[in-house]
Tab-separated table of C-alpha atoms in Angstrom:
chain	number	residue	atom	x	y	z
D	17	MET	CA	0.103	-0.077	-0.090
D	18	GLU	CA	1.710	3.243	-1.311
D	19	TRP	CA	0.295	5.363	1.507
D	20	LEU	CA	3.187	6.535	4.150
D	21	MET	CA	5.271	5.814	7.101
D	22	ALA	CA	2.401	6.266	9.555
D	23	LYS	CA	2.166	5.539	13.613
D	24	GLU	CA	-1.419	4.632	14.827
D	25	ILE	CA	-3.542	7.292	16.662
D	26	LYS	CA	-6.922	7.621	18.443
D	27	ASN	CA	-9.335	7.862	15.495
D	28	GLY	CA	-6.844	7.100	12.483
D	29	THR	CA	-3.186	7.291	11.707
D	30	LEU	CA	-0.767	10.581	11.470
D	31	VAL	CA	1.022	10.870	8.222
D	32	LEU	CA	4.776	11.368	8.887
D	33	GLU	CA	5.322	12.080	5.011
D	34	PHE	CA	3.856	12.941	1.997
D	35	ILE	CA	4.459	11.806	-1.605
D	36	PHE	CA	4.856	13.993	-4.958
D	37	ASP	CA	2.937	12.654	-7.678
D	38	ARG	CA	4.457	12.064	-10.592
D	39	PHE	CA	4.818	15.179	-13.207
D	40	PRO	CA	2.865	14.992	-15.976
D	41	VAL	CA	5.010	14.764	-18.552
D	42	ALA	CA	5.711	12.102	-21.512
D	43	GLU	CA	8.178	8.979	-20.904
D	44	HIS	CA	9.895	9.800	-23.919
D	45	LEU	CA	10.087	13.302	-23.130
D	46	ARG	CA	10.713	13.502	-19.743
D	47	ILE	CA	15.197	13.758	-20.305
D	48	LEU	CA	14.748	16.745	-22.388
D	49	PHE	CA	11.947	18.464	-19.995
D	50	PHE	CA	14.045	17.831	-17.142
D	51	LEU	CA	17.377	19.318	-19.458
D	52	LEU	CA	14.783	22.348	-20.042
D	53	HIS	CA	14.196	22.653	-16.613
D	54	LEU	CA	17.782	22.418	-15.353
D	55	LEU	CA	19.060	24.986	-18.282
D	56	ALA	CA	16.180	27.321	-17.160
D	57	TYR	CA	17.113	27.065	-13.163
D	58	LEU	CA	20.916	27.666	-14.021
D	59	ALA	CA	20.090	30.903	-16.036
D	60	SER	CA	18.040	32.043	-13.548
D	61	LEU	CA	20.427	31.795	-10.845
D	62	MET	CA	23.699	33.061	-13.129
D	63	GLY	CA	21.788	36.024	-14.195
D	64	ASN	CA	20.422	36.870	-10.731
D	65	MET	CA	23.872	36.409	-9.448
D	66	LEU	CA	25.591	38.115	-12.065
D	67	ILE	CA	23.290	41.369	-11.399
D	68	ILE	CA	24.270	41.082	-7.568
D	69	THR	CA	28.056	40.824	-8.800
D	70	ILE	CA	28.274	43.776	-11.291
D	71	THR	CA	25.758	45.653	-8.787
D	72	CYS	CA	29.121	44.816	-5.972
D	73	VAL	CA	32.031	45.795	-8.182
D	74	ASP	CA	30.891	48.777	-10.173
D	75	HIS	CA	30.875	51.877	-8.462
D	76	ARG	CA	28.114	53.143	-11.071
D	77	LEU	CA	25.949	50.970	-10.277
D	78	GLN	CA	25.946	51.140	-6.458
D	79	THR	CA	22.692	53.385	-6.221
D	80	PRO	CA	19.424	52.788	-4.211
D	81	MET	CA	17.920	51.276	-7.785
D	82	TYR	CA	20.592	48.354	-8.151
D	83	PHE	CA	20.785	48.268	-4.527
D	84	PHE	CA	16.638	47.026	-4.300
D	85	LEU	CA	17.506	45.103	-7.778
D	86	SER	CA	20.489	43.137	-6.672
D	87	THR	CA	18.538	42.322	-3.551
D	88	PHE	CA	15.463	41.711	-5.362
D	89	SER	CA	17.606	39.087	-7.553
D	90	PHE	CA	19.300	37.382	-4.277
D	91	VAL	CA	15.659	36.492	-2.540
D	92	GLU	CA	14.618	35.403	-5.990
D	93	CYS	CA	17.724	32.972	-6.164
D	94	CYS	CA	16.002	31.793	-2.442
D	95	PHE	CA	12.713	31.748	-4.169
D	96	ILE	CA	13.945	28.914	-7.323
D	97	THR	CA	16.245	27.161	-4.925
D	98	THR	CA	12.998	26.282	-2.845
D	99	VAL	CA	11.226	24.310	-5.213
D	100	ILE	CA	13.082	24.105	-8.367
D	101	PRO	CA	15.909	20.994	-7.156
D	102	GLN	CA	12.839	19.547	-6.391
D	103	LEU	CA	11.169	19.541	-9.251
D	104	LEU	CA	13.957	18.248	-11.091
D	105	THR	CA	13.831	15.120	-9.437
D	106	ILE	CA	10.691	14.415	-9.332
D	107	ILE	CA	10.628	14.914	-13.163
D	108	LEU	CA	13.515	12.605	-13.732
D	109	SER	CA	12.834	9.515	-10.886
D	110	GLY	CA	8.977	10.163	-10.577
D	111	ARG	CA	7.518	10.063	-7.300
D	112	GLN	CA	10.067	11.511	-4.519
D	113	LYS	CA	8.594	11.342	-0.482
D	114	ILE	CA	9.390	14.448	1.840
D	115	PRO	CA	9.352	14.158	5.481
D	116	PHE	CA	5.963	16.194	7.115
D	117	MET	CA	7.921	18.968	9.094
D	118	ALA	CA	10.815	19.469	5.890
D	119	CYS	CA	7.132	20.228	3.558
D	120	ILE	CA	5.810	22.391	6.246
D	121	SER	CA	9.412	23.987	6.490
D	122	GLN	CA	9.657	24.538	2.438
D	123	ALA	CA	5.982	25.791	2.219
D	124	PHE	CA	6.901	28.269	4.797
D	125	VAL	CA	9.821	29.402	3.147
D	126	TYR	CA	8.559	29.545	-0.219
D	127	LEU	CA	5.707	32.039	0.912
D	128	VAL	CA	7.396	34.059	3.067
D	129	VAL	CA	9.981	34.846	0.657
D	130	GLY	CA	7.457	34.817	-2.280
D	131	ALA	CA	5.403	37.821	-0.096
D	132	THR	CA	8.759	39.526	0.420
D	133	LEU	CA	9.386	39.669	-3.811
D	134	PHE	CA	6.142	41.438	-4.076
D	135	PHE	CA	6.844	43.872	-1.334
D	136	LEU	CA	10.258	44.568	-3.174
D	137	MET	CA	8.630	44.691	-6.469
D	138	ALA	CA	6.651	47.877	-4.538
D	139	VAL	CA	9.491	49.147	-3.350
D	140	LEU	CA	11.740	49.067	-6.683
D	141	SER	CA	7.972	51.004	-8.055
D	142	LEU	CA	8.863	53.598	-5.292
D	143	ASP	CA	12.079	54.104	-5.860
D	144	ARG	CA	11.418	54.556	-9.912
D	145	TYR	CA	8.457	57.205	-8.654
D	146	LEU	CA	11.084	59.108	-6.835
D	147	ALA	CA	13.854	59.287	-9.064
D	148	ILE	CA	11.205	60.464	-12.319
D	149	CYS	CA	8.918	62.581	-10.407
D	150	LYS	CA	10.918	63.960	-7.621
D	151	PRO	CA	14.541	63.937	-8.761
D	152	LEU	CA	15.450	66.706	-6.662
D	153	HIS	CA	14.535	64.663	-3.470
D	154	TYR	CA	15.432	61.743	-4.339
D	155	PRO	CA	19.015	61.815	-3.141
D	156	THR	CA	17.506	62.728	0.345
D	157	ILE	CA	14.751	60.525	0.725
D	158	MET	CA	16.430	57.578	-0.720
D	159	SER	CA	19.797	57.448	1.714
D	160	PRO	CA	21.582	54.103	2.421
D	161	ARG	CA	19.720	54.020	5.407
D	162	MET	CA	16.057	54.496	4.096
D	163	CYS	CA	17.339	51.928	1.573
D	164	PHE	CA	18.390	49.295	4.155
D	165	LEU	CA	15.071	50.190	6.097
D	166	LEU	CA	12.808	49.249	3.172
D	167	VAL	CA	14.724	45.916	2.283
D	168	THR	CA	14.060	45.283	6.379
D	169	VAL	CA	10.794	46.043	6.137
D	170	SER	CA	9.760	44.040	2.941
D	171	LEU	CA	11.495	40.919	4.444
D	172	PHE	CA	9.426	41.568	8.049
D	173	LEU	CA	6.272	41.885	6.104
D	174	GLY	CA	6.855	38.920	4.185
D	175	PHE	CA	7.407	36.900	7.530
D	176	LEU	CA	4.434	38.593	8.933
D	177	PHE	CA	1.552	37.920	6.530
D	178	MET	CA	2.863	34.477	5.371
D	179	ALA	CA	3.972	32.843	8.977
D	180	SER	CA	0.838	32.343	10.670
D	181	PRO	CA	-1.585	30.263	8.305
D	182	VAL	CA	1.367	28.126	7.416
D	183	VAL	CA	1.971	27.166	11.376
D	184	MET	CA	-1.844	27.090	11.952
D	185	LEU	CA	-1.758	24.748	9.358
D	186	SER	CA	1.182	22.123	10.191
D	187	GLN	CA	-1.266	22.266	13.511
D	188	SER	CA	-4.130	20.361	11.461
D	189	PHE	CA	-4.428	16.682	11.603
D	190	TYR	CA	-3.112	14.802	8.436
D	191	CYS	CA	-4.640	11.502	8.562
D	192	GLY	CA	-4.111	10.290	4.656
D	193	PRO	CA	-4.275	9.727	1.809
D	194	ASN	CA	-0.621	11.944	1.356
D	195	ILE	CA	-0.377	11.884	-2.543
D	196	ILE	CA	0.403	15.954	-3.177
D	197	PRO	CA	-0.353	16.200	-6.919
D	198	HIS	CA	2.393	18.750	-6.730
D	199	PHE	CA	6.102	19.332	-7.367
D	200	PHE	CA	6.577	21.554	-3.684
D	201	CYS	CA	4.542	22.035	-0.624
D	202	ASP	CA	2.159	24.806	-1.751
D	203	PHE	CA	-0.551	25.552	1.053
D	204	GLY	CA	-3.261	24.475	-1.337
D	205	PRO	CA	-2.690	21.488	-1.801
D	206	LEU	CA	-1.878	20.882	1.854
D	207	ALA	CA	-5.142	22.215	2.864
D	208	ASN	CA	-6.658	19.953	0.560
D	209	LEU	CA	-4.681	16.844	1.954
D	210	SER	CA	-5.509	17.966	5.824
D	211	CYS	CA	-8.575	15.507	7.736
D	212	SER	CA	-9.007	19.015	9.969
D	213	GLU	CA	-11.531	21.464	9.306
D	214	THR	CA	-9.532	24.345	7.803
D	215	ARG	CA	-12.102	26.824	6.063
D	216	SER	CA	-11.044	28.992	8.753
D	217	ILE	CA	-7.368	29.098	7.777
D	218	GLU	CA	-7.894	29.095	4.373
D	219	MET	CA	-9.861	32.383	4.616
D	220	LEU	CA	-6.835	33.841	6.650
D	221	PHE	CA	-4.601	32.741	3.919
D	222	PHE	CA	-7.176	34.378	1.402
D	223	THR	CA	-6.960	37.503	2.823
D	224	LEU	CA	-3.655	37.764	3.524
D	225	ALA	CA	-3.016	36.620	-0.019
D	226	ILE	CA	-5.493	39.556	-0.604
D	227	ILE	CA	-3.546	42.378	1.192
D	228	VAL	CA	-0.210	41.499	-0.039
D	229	LEU	CA	-0.830	41.217	-3.754
D	230	PHE	CA	-3.192	44.152	-3.649
D	231	ALA	CA	-1.206	46.660	-1.015
D	232	SER	CA	1.762	46.087	-3.332
D	233	LEU	CA	-0.575	46.276	-6.818
D	234	LEU	CA	-1.658	49.155	-5.526
D	235	ILE	CA	1.731	51.341	-4.909
D	236	ALA	CA	2.711	49.853	-8.172
D	237	ILE	CA	-0.293	51.383	-9.809
D	238	PHE	CA	0.413	54.873	-8.027
D	239	ALA	CA	4.149	54.619	-8.612
D	240	TYR	CA	3.583	54.172	-12.748
D	241	SER	CA	0.864	55.846	-12.932
D	242	ASN	CA	2.315	59.491	-11.802
D	243	ILE	CA	5.529	58.601	-13.533
D	244	VAL	CA	3.738	58.024	-17.102
D	245	VAL	CA	2.268	61.720	-16.519
D	246	THR	CA	5.731	62.843	-15.999
D	247	ILE	CA	7.568	61.360	-18.888
D	248	VAL	CA	4.679	62.622	-21.460
D	249	ARG	CA	5.663	66.069	-19.986
D	250	LEU	CA	9.491	65.640	-20.653
D	251	PRO	CA	10.391	67.999	-23.492
D	252	SER	CA	13.081	65.883	-24.715
D	253	ALA	CA	11.877	62.714	-27.159
D	254	ARG	CA	15.204	61.201	-25.692
D	255	GLU	CA	14.466	61.406	-21.810
D	256	ARG	CA	11.114	60.235	-22.840
D	257	GLN	CA	11.623	57.014	-24.514
D	258	ARG	CA	15.306	56.503	-21.679
D	259	ALA	CA	12.246	56.454	-19.042
D	260	PHE	CA	9.877	54.367	-20.813
D	261	SER	CA	12.784	51.807	-21.510
D	262	THR	CA	13.787	51.661	-17.627
D	263	CYS	CA	9.824	51.287	-16.749
D	264	SER	CA	8.564	48.940	-19.168
D	265	SER	CA	10.555	46.173	-17.872
D	266	HIS	CA	9.581	46.834	-14.291
D	267	LEU	CA	5.783	46.464	-15.868
D	268	ILE	CA	6.623	42.939	-17.692
D	269	VAL	CA	7.777	41.488	-14.619
D	270	LEU	CA	5.134	42.820	-12.342
D	271	SER	CA	2.539	41.493	-14.957
D	272	LEU	CA	4.112	37.869	-14.894
D	273	MET	CA	4.384	37.756	-10.966
D	274	TYR	CA	0.894	39.125	-9.866
D	275	GLY	CA	-0.400	37.131	-13.011
D	276	SER	CA	0.418	34.113	-12.139
D	277	CYS	CA	0.242	34.501	-8.343
D	278	ALA	CA	-3.437	35.756	-8.841
D	279	PHE	CA	-4.678	32.688	-10.783
D	280	ILE	CA	-3.081	30.289	-8.032
D	281	TYR	CA	-3.743	32.022	-4.690
D	282	LEU	CA	-6.790	34.747	-4.943
D	283	LYS	CA	-9.181	31.776	-4.415
D	284	PRO	CA	-11.450	31.824	-1.403
D	285	LYS	CA	-11.200	27.897	-1.433
D	286	GLN	CA	-7.998	26.462	-2.004
D	287	ARG	CA	-9.348	23.075	-2.662
D	288	SER	CA	-10.480	23.880	-6.093
D	289	ARG	CA	-7.982	23.862	-8.861
D	290	VAL	CA	-5.238	22.270	-7.486
D	291	ASP	CA	-4.421	20.818	-10.833
D	292	THR	CA	-4.295	23.584	-12.702
D	293	ASN	CA	-2.322	25.054	-9.891
D	294	ARG	CA	0.536	23.302	-10.947
D	295	GLU	CA	1.217	24.620	-14.763
D	296	ALA	CA	0.367	28.285	-13.135
D	297	ALA	CA	3.226	27.358	-10.785
D	298	LEU	CA	5.743	26.954	-13.410
D	299	VAL	CA	5.187	30.399	-14.555
D	300	ASN	CA	5.416	31.512	-11.108
D	301	THR	CA	9.020	29.445	-10.182
D	302	VAL	CA	10.481	28.749	-13.625
D	303	VAL	CA	9.282	31.442	-16.306
D	304	THR	CA	9.277	34.653	-14.444
D	305	PRO	CA	12.594	34.261	-12.508
D	306	LEU	CA	14.519	33.165	-15.868
D	307	LEU	CA	12.938	36.261	-17.777
D	308	ASN	CA	14.071	38.624	-14.857
D	309	PRO	CA	17.883	39.045	-15.031
D	310	VAL	CA	16.741	39.390	-19.132
D	311	ILE	CA	14.700	41.626	-19.516
D	312	TYR	CA	16.582	43.888	-16.292
D	313	THR	CA	19.474	44.129	-18.164
D	314	LEU	CA	18.800	43.951	-22.183
D	315	HIS	CA	16.953	47.525	-20.996
D	316	ASN	CA	19.909	48.857	-19.171
D	317	LYS	CA	22.631	50.630	-20.547
D	318	GLN	CA	24.142	51.282	-17.914
D	319	VAL	CA	24.632	47.991	-16.967
D	320	HIS	CA	25.541	46.819	-20.438
D	321	GLN	CA	28.065	49.470	-19.876
D	322	ALA	CA	29.539	47.884	-16.412
D	323	LEU	CA	29.409	44.360	-18.299
D	324	SER	CA	31.718	45.762	-21.348
D	325	ASP	CA	33.947	47.672	-18.940
D	326	ALA	CA	33.963	44.048	-16.855
D	327	LEU	CA	35.135	41.668	-19.865
D	328	SER	CA	37.556	44.448	-21.037
D	329	ARG	CA	39.310	44.388	-17.736
D	330	VAL	CA	39.474	40.565	-17.646
D	331	GLN	CA	40.505	40.759	-21.203
D	332	LEU	CA	43.276	43.000	-20.317
D	333	HIS	CA	44.494	41.653	-17.173
D	334	ARG	CA	44.972	38.391	-19.583
D	335	TYR	CA	46.603	39.830	-22.054
D	336	GLN	CA	49.202	41.260	-18.815
D	337	ARG	CA	49.729	37.701	-17.914
D	338	SER	CA	50.315	35.703	-21.483
D	339	ASN	CA	52.888	38.916	-21.925
D	340	ALA	CA	54.447	39.281	-18.712
D	341	PRO	CA	58.173	38.289	-18.489
D	342	SER	CA	59.116	35.173	-17.606
D	343	LEU	CA	61.911	34.705	-14.923
């Protein structure tokens, strides 16, 4: 019986581990599917680490915008590493077991880090608003202390909003079945497997998810609506093009993140459409993190220049080493 390791208690069995169901992909395409997701994962890590590295080494990029962007990249690396290695294992070897507490821990980290990303997106939106609409006050407002404070508040709010429902769900009774039709431990599948009455927990999670998504979205809408008005009033066509180029990349990322997460989490009843959430989660955990570094770098001449200078320094260093006189 492919259920679980369990121990008998009064009225049933206590689940000690969960089993992730096989990923729905044809057997002859399994290796190809694995390689595509592995390459996407590695590309996401390398792209985000490149943003972090180039921000640290190039003094021209040591500004509030790139501080927030590098922080966003670091948090996104943590976000995808929480789930993608497990997805790769499931694709390659089929069903996988995970201990109960490891599953709860994964759900906790995934949701806390995910909520933090949305608050950081709101911070990035505010940063662009102040830089474009309030350029004279921008250096004063976005001081190093304020930047650090905004990042800290984003992390704290992510923890504050997502910790309670996950902890409450972990205290529910799980008596079987223990098959999770997903590639990681998300709130919906875990609520679906609980033998306890979880309606109040689901409603709490739904309410908090609405607050996280819509609060950050409203901040972004406020910021970019004011930015558009300001950009339209700019006298120079070159300045308008530059401002639109910077903001368009942010808007693409916002659309992908909010679209996929709204589909997954903005449902009062988490028991519905669990299977279809798997496809939407792929957008949120594979596609969006892969596109983010590309979008932010392709639309940014400063990053292009910093990368070009870094490559030139590396080539010069190699040339000097190869032509150095031997002793």
